[in-house]
mmCIF file of C-alpha atoms and ligand atoms in Angstrom:
data_model
loop_
_atom_site.group_PDB
_atom_site.id
_atom_site.type_symbol
_atom_site.label_atom_id
_atom_site.label_comp_id
_atom_site.label_asym_id
_atom_site.label_seq_id
_atom_site.Cartn_x
_atom_site.Cartn_y
_atom_site.Cartn_z
ATOM 1 C CA MET A 1 22.284 -2.243 14.887
ATOM 2 C CA ASP A 2 22.797 1.374 16.073
ATOM 3 C CA SER A 3 19.740 1.968 18.179
ATOM 4 C CA ILE A 4 16.324 0.523 18.840
ATOM 5 C CA PRO A 5 15.235 2.220 22.113
ATOM 6 C CA PRO A 6 12.904 -0.295 23.936
ATOM 7 C CA THR A 7 9.988 1.871 23.566
ATOM 8 C CA ALA A 8 9.072 4.781 21.056
ATOM 9 C CA SER A 9 10.200 7.835 22.662
ATOM 10 C CA PRO A 10 8.520 11.279 22.715
ATOM 11 C CA PRO A 11 9.332 13.705 19.749
ATOM 12 C CA ALA A 12 12.859 15.100 19.857
ATOM 13 C CA SER A 13 11.708 18.521 19.395
ATOM 14 C CA ASP A 14 8.663 20.477 18.861
ATOM 15 C CA SER A 15 9.800 23.974 18.257
ATOM 16 C CA ASP A 16 11.978 24.054 15.215
ATOM 17 C CA PRO A 17 10.044 25.469 12.252
ATOM 18 C CA SER A 18 13.015 25.255 9.781
ATOM 19 C CA THR A 19 13.126 21.425 9.788
ATOM 20 C CA ARG A 20 11.012 19.127 7.506
ATOM 21 C CA CYS A 21 9.841 15.730 8.567
ATOM 22 C CA GLY A 22 7.708 12.999 6.829
ATOM 23 C CA TYR A 23 7.003 9.509 5.522
ATOM 24 C CA ILE A 24 8.285 8.269 2.171
ATOM 25 C CA ALA A 25 6.709 4.886 0.758
ATOM 26 C CA LEU A 26 9.212 2.840 -1.475
ATOM 27 C CA ILE A 27 7.004 1.481 -4.341
ATOM 28 C CA GLY A 28 7.875 -0.917 -7.184
ATOM 29 C CA ARG A 29 7.610 -4.455 -8.560
ATOM 30 C CA PRO A 30 9.165 -7.375 -6.680
ATOM 31 C CA ASN A 31 12.984 -7.271 -6.830
ATOM 32 C CA ALA A 32 13.430 -3.883 -8.154
ATOM 33 C CA GLY A 33 15.707 -2.983 -5.214
ATOM 34 C CA LYS A 34 13.497 -1.309 -2.838
ATOM 35 C CA SER A 35 14.935 -2.950 0.285
ATOM 36 C CA THR A 36 18.435 -2.671 -1.101
ATOM 37 C CA LEU A 37 17.741 1.265 -1.481
ATOM 38 C CA PHE A 38 16.130 1.361 1.819
ATOM 39 C CA ASN A 39 19.133 -0.092 3.558
ATOM 40 C CA SER A 40 21.557 2.189 1.548
ATOM 41 C CA CYS A 41 19.659 5.386 2.438
ATOM 42 C CA LEU A 42 19.771 4.441 6.254
ATOM 43 C CA GLY A 43 23.382 3.070 5.964
ATOM 44 C CA GLN A 44 22.207 -0.010 7.761
ATOM 45 C CA ARG A 45 20.861 -3.621 7.046
ATOM 46 C CA LEU A 46 17.557 -3.227 8.338
ATOM 47 C CA SER A 47 15.368 -4.733 5.598
ATOM 48 C CA ILE A 48 16.128 -8.126 4.249
ATOM 49 C CA VAL A 49 17.309 -8.580 0.637
ATOM 50 C CA THR A 50 17.655 -11.607 -1.530
ATOM 51 C CA PRO A 51 17.996 -12.160 -5.223
ATOM 52 C CA LYS A 52 14.434 -13.749 -5.279
ATOM 53 C CA PRO A 53 11.374 -11.522 -5.854
ATOM 54 C CA GLN A 54 8.678 -11.381 -3.138
ATOM 55 C CA THR A 55 11.259 -10.972 -0.284
ATOM 56 C CA THR A 56 9.683 -8.214 1.714
ATOM 57 C CA ARG A 57 6.182 -9.218 3.067
ATOM 58 C CA GLY A 58 5.302 -6.209 5.138
ATOM 59 C CA ARG A 59 6.093 -2.584 5.971
ATOM 60 C CA VAL A 60 9.556 -1.965 7.441
ATOM 61 C CA LEU A 61 10.059 1.280 8.943
ATOM 62 C CA GLY A 62 13.566 3.211 8.909
ATOM 63 C CA ILE A 63 14.295 6.486 10.150
ATOM 64 C CA LEU A 64 16.975 8.894 8.644
ATOM 65 C CA SER A 65 17.819 12.102 10.422
ATOM 66 C CA ARG A 66 19.865 14.564 8.496
ATOM 67 C CA PRO A 67 20.477 18.272 9.304
ATOM 68 C CA GLY A 68 17.238 19.828 8.603
ATOM 69 C CA ALA A 69 15.057 16.866 7.619
ATOM 70 C CA GLN A 70 13.946 13.649 9.107
ATOM 71 C CA MET A 71 12.871 11.184 6.478
ATOM 72 C CA ILE A 72 10.902 8.157 7.518
ATOM 73 C CA PHE A 73 11.045 5.512 4.909
ATOM 74 C CA LEU A 74 8.380 2.738 4.597
ATOM 75 C CA ASP A 75 9.792 -0.343 2.601
ATOM 76 C CA THR A 76 6.879 -2.315 1.095
ATOM 77 C CA PRO A 77 6.418 -5.556 -0.618
ATOM 78 C CA GLY A 78 6.439 -5.423 -4.586
ATOM 79 C CA LEU A 79 3.427 -4.674 -6.561
ATOM 80 C CA LEU A 80 2.182 -8.036 -7.838
ATOM 81 C CA GLU A 81 -0.898 -9.893 -8.876
ATOM 82 C CA ALA A 82 -2.336 -11.829 -5.967
ATOM 83 C CA ARG A 83 -2.426 -15.659 -5.960
ATOM 84 C CA TYR A 84 -2.843 -16.104 -2.238
ATOM 85 C CA GLN A 85 -4.559 -14.496 0.536
ATOM 86 C CA LEU A 86 -1.088 -13.480 1.799
ATOM 87 C CA HIS A 87 -0.620 -11.436 -1.514
ATOM 88 C CA ARG A 88 -3.796 -9.627 -0.818
ATOM 89 C CA LEU A 89 -2.426 -8.667 2.720
ATOM 90 C CA MET A 90 0.833 -7.578 1.193
ATOM 91 C CA ALA A 91 -1.033 -5.387 -1.394
ATOM 92 C CA ARG A 92 -2.798 -4.020 1.504
ATOM 93 C CA GLN A 93 0.501 -2.986 3.442
ATOM 94 C CA ILE A 94 1.420 -1.369 0.175
ATOM 95 C CA GLU A 95 -1.985 0.742 0.275
ATOM 96 C CA LEU A 96 -1.431 1.639 3.756
ATOM 97 C CA ALA A 97 2.108 2.740 3.377
ATOM 98 C CA VAL A 98 1.066 5.052 0.503
ATOM 99 C CA ARG A 99 -1.756 6.500 2.537
ATOM 100 C CA GLU A 100 0.532 7.242 5.386
ATOM 101 C CA ALA A 101 3.009 8.695 3.128
ATOM 102 C CA ASP A 102 3.929 12.429 2.474
ATOM 103 C CA ALA A 103 5.915 11.278 -0.688
ATOM 104 C CA VAL A 104 6.242 8.222 -2.783
ATOM 105 C CA LEU A 105 9.621 6.895 -4.287
ATOM 106 C CA LEU A 106 8.820 4.751 -7.306
ATOM 107 C CA LEU A 107 11.538 2.606 -8.320
ATOM 108 C CA ILE A 108 11.881 0.921 -11.646
ATOM 109 C CA ASP A 109 14.545 -1.789 -12.373
ATOM 110 C CA ALA A 110 16.434 -0.869 -15.462
ATOM 111 C CA THR A 111 17.354 -4.523 -16.177
ATOM 112 C CA SER A 112 13.392 -5.398 -16.618
ATOM 113 C CA PRO A 113 11.728 -2.043 -16.766
ATOM 114 C CA TYR A 114 8.450 -3.154 -18.129
ATOM 115 C CA ASP A 115 7.926 -6.077 -15.635
ATOM 116 C CA ARG A 116 4.391 -5.676 -13.935
ATOM 117 C CA ARG A 117 3.707 -2.803 -16.428
ATOM 118 C CA GLU A 118 0.120 -2.396 -16.006
ATOM 119 C CA LEU A 119 0.254 -2.569 -12.213
ATOM 120 C CA VAL A 120 3.016 0.020 -12.307
ATOM 121 C CA GLN A 121 1.125 2.318 -14.781
ATOM 122 C CA SER A 122 -2.105 1.985 -12.744
ATOM 123 C CA PHE A 123 -0.186 2.765 -9.463
ATOM 124 C CA VAL A 124 1.153 6.073 -11.032
ATOM 125 C CA ALA A 125 -2.195 6.937 -12.570
ATOM 126 C CA HIS A 126 -4.080 6.683 -9.402
ATOM 127 C CA ASN A 127 -1.361 8.113 -7.092
ATOM 128 C CA GLN A 128 -2.197 11.421 -5.466
ATOM 129 C CA LYS A 129 1.058 11.826 -3.326
ATOM 130 C CA PRO A 130 4.111 13.783 -4.489
ATOM 131 C CA LEU A 131 6.271 11.318 -6.310
ATOM 132 C CA VAL A 132 9.960 10.927 -7.195
ATOM 133 C CA ALA A 133 10.789 8.301 -9.800
ATOM 134 C CA ALA A 134 14.199 6.556 -9.893
ATOM 135 C CA LEU A 135 15.597 3.970 -12.333
ATOM 136 C CA ASN A 136 17.509 1.442 -10.377
ATOM 137 C CA LYS A 137 20.625 -0.897 -11.147
ATOM 138 C CA ILE A 138 22.091 1.323 -13.774
ATOM 139 C CA ASP A 139 25.297 -0.474 -12.737
ATOM 140 C CA LEU A 140 24.054 -3.212 -14.984
ATOM 141 C CA LEU A 141 22.948 -0.922 -17.897
ATOM 142 C CA ALA A 142 25.081 0.123 -21.030
ATOM 143 C CA PRO A 143 25.520 3.835 -20.517
ATOM 144 C CA LEU A 144 24.202 4.540 -24.081
ATOM 145 C CA ALA A 145 21.033 2.586 -23.160
ATOM 146 C CA LEU A 146 20.227 4.834 -20.234
ATOM 147 C CA GLU A 147 18.921 8.103 -21.911
ATOM 148 C CA GLY A 148 16.578 6.264 -24.333
ATOM 149 C CA LEU A 149 15.328 4.075 -21.375
ATOM 150 C CA THR A 150 14.390 7.002 -19.280
ATOM 151 C CA LYS A 151 12.758 8.988 -21.927
ATOM 152 C CA ALA A 152 10.611 5.968 -22.880
ATOM 153 C CA LEU A 153 9.772 5.362 -19.260
ATOM 154 C CA GLU A 154 8.970 9.089 -18.676
ATOM 155 C CA ARG A 155 6.562 9.136 -21.648
ATOM 156 C CA GLU A 156 5.037 5.755 -20.869
ATOM 157 C CA LEU A 157 4.249 6.642 -17.205
ATOM 158 C CA GLY A 158 3.588 10.351 -17.571
ATOM 159 C CA VAL A 159 6.411 10.966 -15.048
ATOM 160 C CA PRO A 160 8.329 14.318 -15.577
ATOM 161 C CA SER A 161 11.892 12.788 -14.777
ATOM 162 C CA PHE A 162 13.568 9.550 -13.762
ATOM 163 C CA LEU A 163 16.670 9.856 -11.721
ATOM 164 C CA PRO A 164 19.091 6.971 -12.600
ATOM 165 C CA ILE A 165 20.591 5.407 -9.498
ATOM 166 C CA SER A 166 22.350 2.272 -8.342
ATOM 167 C CA ALA A 167 21.127 1.397 -4.832
ATOM 168 C CA LEU A 168 23.824 -1.238 -4.457
ATOM 169 C CA ARG A 169 26.696 1.151 -5.308
ATOM 170 C CA GLY A 170 25.327 4.255 -3.992
ATOM 171 C CA ASP A 171 25.194 6.169 -7.241
ATOM 172 C CA ASN A 172 22.959 9.343 -7.041
ATOM 173 C CA LEU A 173 21.829 8.694 -3.581
ATOM 174 C CA GLU A 174 22.535 12.255 -2.395
ATOM 175 C CA PRO A 175 20.637 13.976 -5.136
ATOM 176 C CA LEU A 176 17.683 11.503 -4.562
ATOM 177 C CA LEU A 177 17.676 12.050 -0.784
ATOM 178 C CA ASP A 178 17.632 15.820 -1.456
ATOM 179 C CA GLN A 179 14.611 15.763 -3.636
ATOM 180 C CA LEU A 180 12.810 13.607 -1.427
ATOM 181 C CA ALA A 181 13.496 15.821 1.689
ATOM 182 C CA GLY A 182 12.235 18.783 -0.426
ATOM 183 C CA LEU A 183 8.852 17.014 -0.691
ATOM 184 C CA LEU A 184 8.250 16.668 2.954
ATOM 185 C CA PRO A 185 6.156 18.986 4.997
ATOM 186 C CA PRO A 186 7.811 21.511 7.238
ATOM 187 C CA GLY A 187 7.590 20.399 10.980
ATOM 188 C CA PRO A 188 9.553 19.047 13.811
ATOM 189 C CA PHE A 189 11.226 15.539 13.996
ATOM 190 C CA LEU A 190 8.865 12.906 15.031
ATOM 191 C CA TYR A 191 11.563 10.541 16.444
ATOM 192 C CA PRO A 192 14.688 11.230 18.289
ATOM 193 C CA GLU A 193 17.695 11.834 15.993
ATOM 194 C CA GLU A 194 19.569 8.577 17.139
ATOM 195 C CA MET A 195 16.475 6.259 16.332
ATOM 196 C CA VAL A 196 16.755 4.072 13.154
ATOM 197 C CA ALA A 197 13.941 1.597 13.687
ATOM 198 C CA GLU A 198 10.731 1.244 15.640
ATOM 199 C CA GLN A 199 9.930 -2.282 15.164
ATOM 200 C CA PRO A 200 10.986 -4.719 17.945
ATOM 201 C CA GLU A 201 14.290 -6.905 17.704
ATOM 202 C CA ARG A 202 11.937 -9.951 17.482
ATOM 203 C CA PHE A 203 10.584 -8.808 14.134
ATOM 204 C CA PHE A 204 14.070 -8.496 12.693
ATOM 205 C CA ALA A 205 14.970 -11.707 14.046
ATOM 206 C CA ALA A 206 12.315 -13.532 12.235
ATOM 207 C CA GLU A 207 13.249 -11.534 9.051
ATOM 208 C CA PHE A 208 16.857 -12.502 9.233
ATOM 209 C CA ILE A 209 15.873 -16.125 9.740
ATOM 210 C CA ARG A 210 13.473 -15.955 6.603
ATOM 211 C CA GLU A 211 16.311 -14.295 4.606
ATOM 212 C CA ALA A 212 18.641 -17.140 5.295
ATOM 213 C CA ALA A 213 15.808 -19.536 4.333
ATOM 214 C CA PHE A 214 15.176 -17.677 0.970
ATOM 215 C CA ASN A 215 18.947 -17.586 0.216
ATOM 216 C CA GLN A 216 19.312 -21.326 0.754
ATOM 217 C CA LEU A 217 16.157 -22.860 -0.527
ATOM 218 C CA SER A 218 14.723 -22.916 -4.070
ATOM 219 C CA ASP A 219 11.483 -23.226 -6.341
ATOM 220 C CA GLU A 220 8.324 -22.518 -4.312
ATOM 221 C CA LEU A 221 9.682 -23.585 -0.814
ATOM 222 C CA PRO A 222 10.942 -20.164 0.284
ATOM 223 C CA TYR A 223 7.433 -18.594 -0.293
ATOM 224 C CA ALA A 224 5.709 -21.439 1.836
ATOM 225 C CA ILE A 225 7.926 -20.325 4.805
ATOM 226 C CA ASN A 226 6.881 -18.354 7.653
ATOM 227 C CA VAL A 227 8.872 -17.743 10.804
ATOM 228 C CA VAL A 228 7.489 -17.149 14.388
ATOM 229 C CA ILE A 229 9.934 -16.047 17.177
ATOM 230 C CA GLU A 230 9.018 -18.397 20.283
ATOM 231 C CA GLU A 231 11.501 -16.899 22.601
ATOM 232 C CA PHE A 232 13.859 -14.007 22.616
ATOM 233 C CA THR A 233 15.841 -13.700 25.902
ATOM 234 C CA GLU A 234 18.768 -11.596 26.395
ATOM 235 C CA ARG A 235 21.386 -13.606 28.346
ATOM 236 C CA GLN A 236 25.068 -13.492 29.072
ATOM 237 C CA PRO A 237 27.182 -14.405 27.221
ATOM 238 C CA LYS A 238 24.693 -15.134 24.391
ATOM 239 C CA THR A 239 21.094 -13.888 23.496
ATOM 240 C CA PHE A 240 18.869 -16.874 23.200
ATOM 241 C CA ILE A 241 16.397 -16.982 20.264
ATOM 242 C CA ALA A 242 14.138 -20.086 19.679
ATOM 243 C CA ALA A 243 11.993 -19.755 16.471
ATOM 244 C CA THR A 244 9.653 -22.080 14.503
ATOM 245 C CA ILE A 245 9.918 -22.248 10.698
ATOM 246 C CA TYR A 246 6.463 -22.990 9.310
ATOM 247 C CA VAL A 247 5.939 -24.890 6.030
ATOM 248 C CA GLU A 248 2.863 -25.869 4.104
ATOM 249 C CA ARG A 249 3.550 -29.658 3.580
ATOM 250 C CA GLU A 250 5.288 -32.564 5.045
ATOM 251 C CA THR A 251 7.510 -33.154 2.021
ATOM 252 C CA GLN A 252 8.654 -29.258 2.440
ATOM 253 C CA LYS A 253 9.534 -30.152 5.959
ATOM 254 C CA GLY A 254 11.779 -32.776 4.612
ATOM 255 C CA ILE A 255 13.549 -30.632 2.351
ATOM 256 C CA LEU A 256 13.918 -27.825 4.847
ATOM 257 C CA ILE A 257 15.525 -30.140 7.294
ATOM 258 C CA GLY A 258 17.757 -32.010 4.730
ATOM 259 C CA LYS A 259 19.764 -34.910 4.987
ATOM 260 C CA SER A 260 20.825 -35.461 8.723
ATOM 261 C CA GLY A 261 19.497 -32.012 9.492
ATOM 262 C CA GLY A 262 22.257 -30.495 7.180
ATOM 263 C CA LYS A 263 20.002 -27.737 5.492
ATOM 264 C CA LEU A 264 18.458 -26.529 8.518
ATOM 265 C CA ARG A 265 21.723 -26.351 10.377
ATOM 266 C CA SER A 266 23.221 -24.269 7.399
ATOM 267 C CA ILE A 267 20.167 -21.848 7.517
ATOM 268 C CA GLY A 268 20.496 -21.575 11.127
ATOM 269 C CA GLN A 269 24.260 -20.754 11.009
ATOM 270 C CA GLU A 270 23.751 -18.044 8.278
ATOM 271 C CA ALA A 271 20.851 -16.593 10.257
ATOM 272 C CA ARG A 272 22.908 -16.545 13.462
ATOM 273 C CA ARG A 273 25.779 -14.687 11.767
ATOM 274 C CA GLN A 274 23.343 -12.045 10.297
ATOM 275 C CA LEU A 275 21.658 -11.744 13.757
ATOM 276 C CA GLU A 276 24.985 -11.465 15.707
ATOM 277 C CA GLU A 277 25.906 -8.615 13.447
ATOM 278 C CA PHE A 278 22.549 -6.928 13.707
ATOM 279 C CA LEU A 279 22.373 -7.242 17.498
ATOM 280 C CA GLU A 280 26.057 -6.651 18.043
ATOM 281 C CA GLN A 281 25.882 -9.665 20.380
ATOM 282 C CA GLN A 282 26.368 -13.325 20.306
ATOM 283 C CA VAL A 283 23.380 -15.364 19.547
ATOM 284 C CA PHE A 284 22.278 -19.004 20.523
ATOM 285 C CA LEU A 285 19.777 -19.811 17.929
ATOM 286 C CA GLU A 286 17.370 -22.898 18.167
ATOM 287 C CA LEU A 287 15.243 -23.650 15.045
ATOM 288 C CA TRP A 288 12.140 -25.859 14.941
ATOM 289 C CA VAL A 289 10.026 -26.741 11.805
ATOM 290 C CA LYS A 290 6.475 -27.346 11.824
ATOM 291 C CA VAL A 291 3.688 -27.834 9.113
ATOM 292 C CA ARG A 292 0.665 -25.475 8.856
ATOM 293 C CA PRO A 293 -1.169 -26.683 5.787
ATOM 294 C CA ASP A 294 -2.062 -23.862 3.231
ATOM 295 C CA TRP A 295 -1.251 -21.079 5.712
ATOM 296 C CA ARG A 296 -0.960 -18.533 2.847
ATOM 297 C CA ASP A 297 -4.623 -18.847 2.095
ATOM 298 C CA ARG A 298 -6.019 -19.253 5.724
ATOM 299 C CA ASP A 299 -7.132 -16.134 7.329
ATOM 300 C CA ASP A 300 -6.828 -17.515 10.855
ATOM 301 C CA ASP A 301 -3.151 -18.613 10.326
ATOM 302 C CA LEU A 302 -2.161 -15.220 8.561
ATOM 303 C CA ALA A 303 -3.754 -13.338 11.539
ATOM 304 C CA GLU A 304 -1.900 -15.545 14.136
ATOM 305 C CA PHE A 305 1.254 -14.944 12.160
ATOM 306 C CA GLY A 306 0.743 -11.037 12.084
ATOM 307 C CA TYR A 307 -0.179 -10.476 8.535
ATOM 308 C CA SER A 308 -3.233 -8.451 8.764
HETATM 309 N N1 LIG B 1 23.480 -4.653 -9.677
HETATM 310 C C1 LIG B 1 22.456 -4.241 -8.839
HETATM 311 N N2 LIG B 1 21.760 -5.133 -8.171
HETATM 312 C C2 LIG B 1 20.851 -4.581 -7.316
HETATM 313 C C3 LIG B 1 20.711 -3.233 -7.109
HETATM 314 N N3 LIG B 1 19.642 -2.927 -6.185
HETATM 315 C C4 LIG B 1 19.291 -4.076 -5.867
HETATM 316 N N4 LIG B 1 19.959 -5.008 -6.445
HETATM 317 C C5 LIG B 1 19.647 -6.481 -6.334
HETATM 318 O O1 LIG B 1 18.404 -6.790 -6.682
HETATM 319 C C6 LIG B 1 17.925 -7.842 -5.870
HETATM 320 C C7 LIG B 1 16.667 -7.580 -5.363
HETATM 321 O O2 LIG B 1 16.870 -6.659 -4.373
HETATM 322 P P1 LIG B 1 15.730 -6.205 -3.261
HETATM 323 O O3 LIG B 1 16.260 -4.955 -2.559
HETATM 324 O O4 LIG B 1 15.547 -7.372 -2.488
HETATM 325 O O5 LIG B 1 14.523 -5.885 -4.028
HETATM 326 P P2 LIG B 1 13.070 -5.481 -3.480
HETATM 327 O O6 LIG B 1 12.591 -4.508 -4.456
HETATM 328 O O7 LIG B 1 13.151 -5.237 -2.066
HETATM 329 O O8 LIG B 1 12.227 -6.870 -3.734
HETATM 330 P P3 LIG B 1 10.910 -7.400 -2.785
HETATM 331 O O9 LIG B 1 11.151 -7.415 -1.389
HETATM 332 O O10 LIG B 1 11.045 -8.803 -3.620
HETATM 333 O O11 LIG B 1 9.907 -6.552 -3.493
HETATM 334 C C8 LIG B 1 18.977 -8.356 -4.964
HETATM 335 O O12 LIG B 1 19.751 -9.429 -5.404
HETATM 336 C C9 LIG B 1 19.793 -6.994 -4.822
HETATM 337 O O13 LIG B 1 21.251 -7.305 -4.628
HETATM 338 C C10 LIG B 1 21.527 -2.205 -7.863
HETATM 339 O O14 LIG B 1 21.564 -0.955 -7.826
HETATM 340 N N5 LIG B 1 22.457 -3.029 -8.671
HETATM 341 MG MG1 LIG B 2 12.177 -6.074 -0.430
#
């Protein structure tokens, strides 16, 4: 990772009236590609991405400083119907991000454009912030289908235009960033130019472990997982990280650990590789598994785990 100063630093400049600076909330249904786009815009893997929906559970902040504009992106969980208290808290994170935002980037997945149709329609109808709409994953769409689809979506959502993009390939990211920067208010940069993230390394460590678990587990189990970092100590030659993975049932614990501990070992290996790349340092990762029955619906557990 390029830079996470240990503490938030004071504003880099407070005198240049020619710059723009503000917050941009990324909004869309689960799996639309919000976190992929967030990472592509920042040029760094900061927010976890998996093929499964509901990967992102909270707000992730990423800062992009370009000549003349500082864009502070807020990645958010996907718009979805709440089945658990956890989902209600995820929806709250979306609300808070939009409230904080100077502009909203609505992302629609071209491969399933009408998923969560009512939620997306209702979001657009109630939105009061300047909005840019983008149609993502156009690399998977037949070129002929694109025009009809963007027109239909523009009509249906009452959005003046959709910018076709591919967050994965990087198509049309520059025009997208230019549009977004133009919506931000004039003002000095809020963060030093070299700063990319402000959340602590422990947060990202927990996220990369959850990402590996998401990638290697199936069905409901990835959703029943929460990761808590118990220790994060920078040591030579390896940073020591100990984490507990919580599940909701004894049976889930068995599946997560796997035969002779094989599954947990494999998740640990994937997470360690990602962490070493992220921290640019060797990591010793110790994983524990514990059961916390129904934590997704229990306010005290959710608060303890930092969802609030
Ligand atoms: N082909 C293709 N795949 C993409 C593109 N953008 C994202 N994806 C894939 O879509 C899947 C979901 O991507 P995410 O970035 O995790 O989606 P998200 O909107 O953050 O999902 P949640 O966090 O669950 O709300 C991953 O497998 C990505 O690789 C794209 O432009 N093209
Ligand atoms: Mg995401």
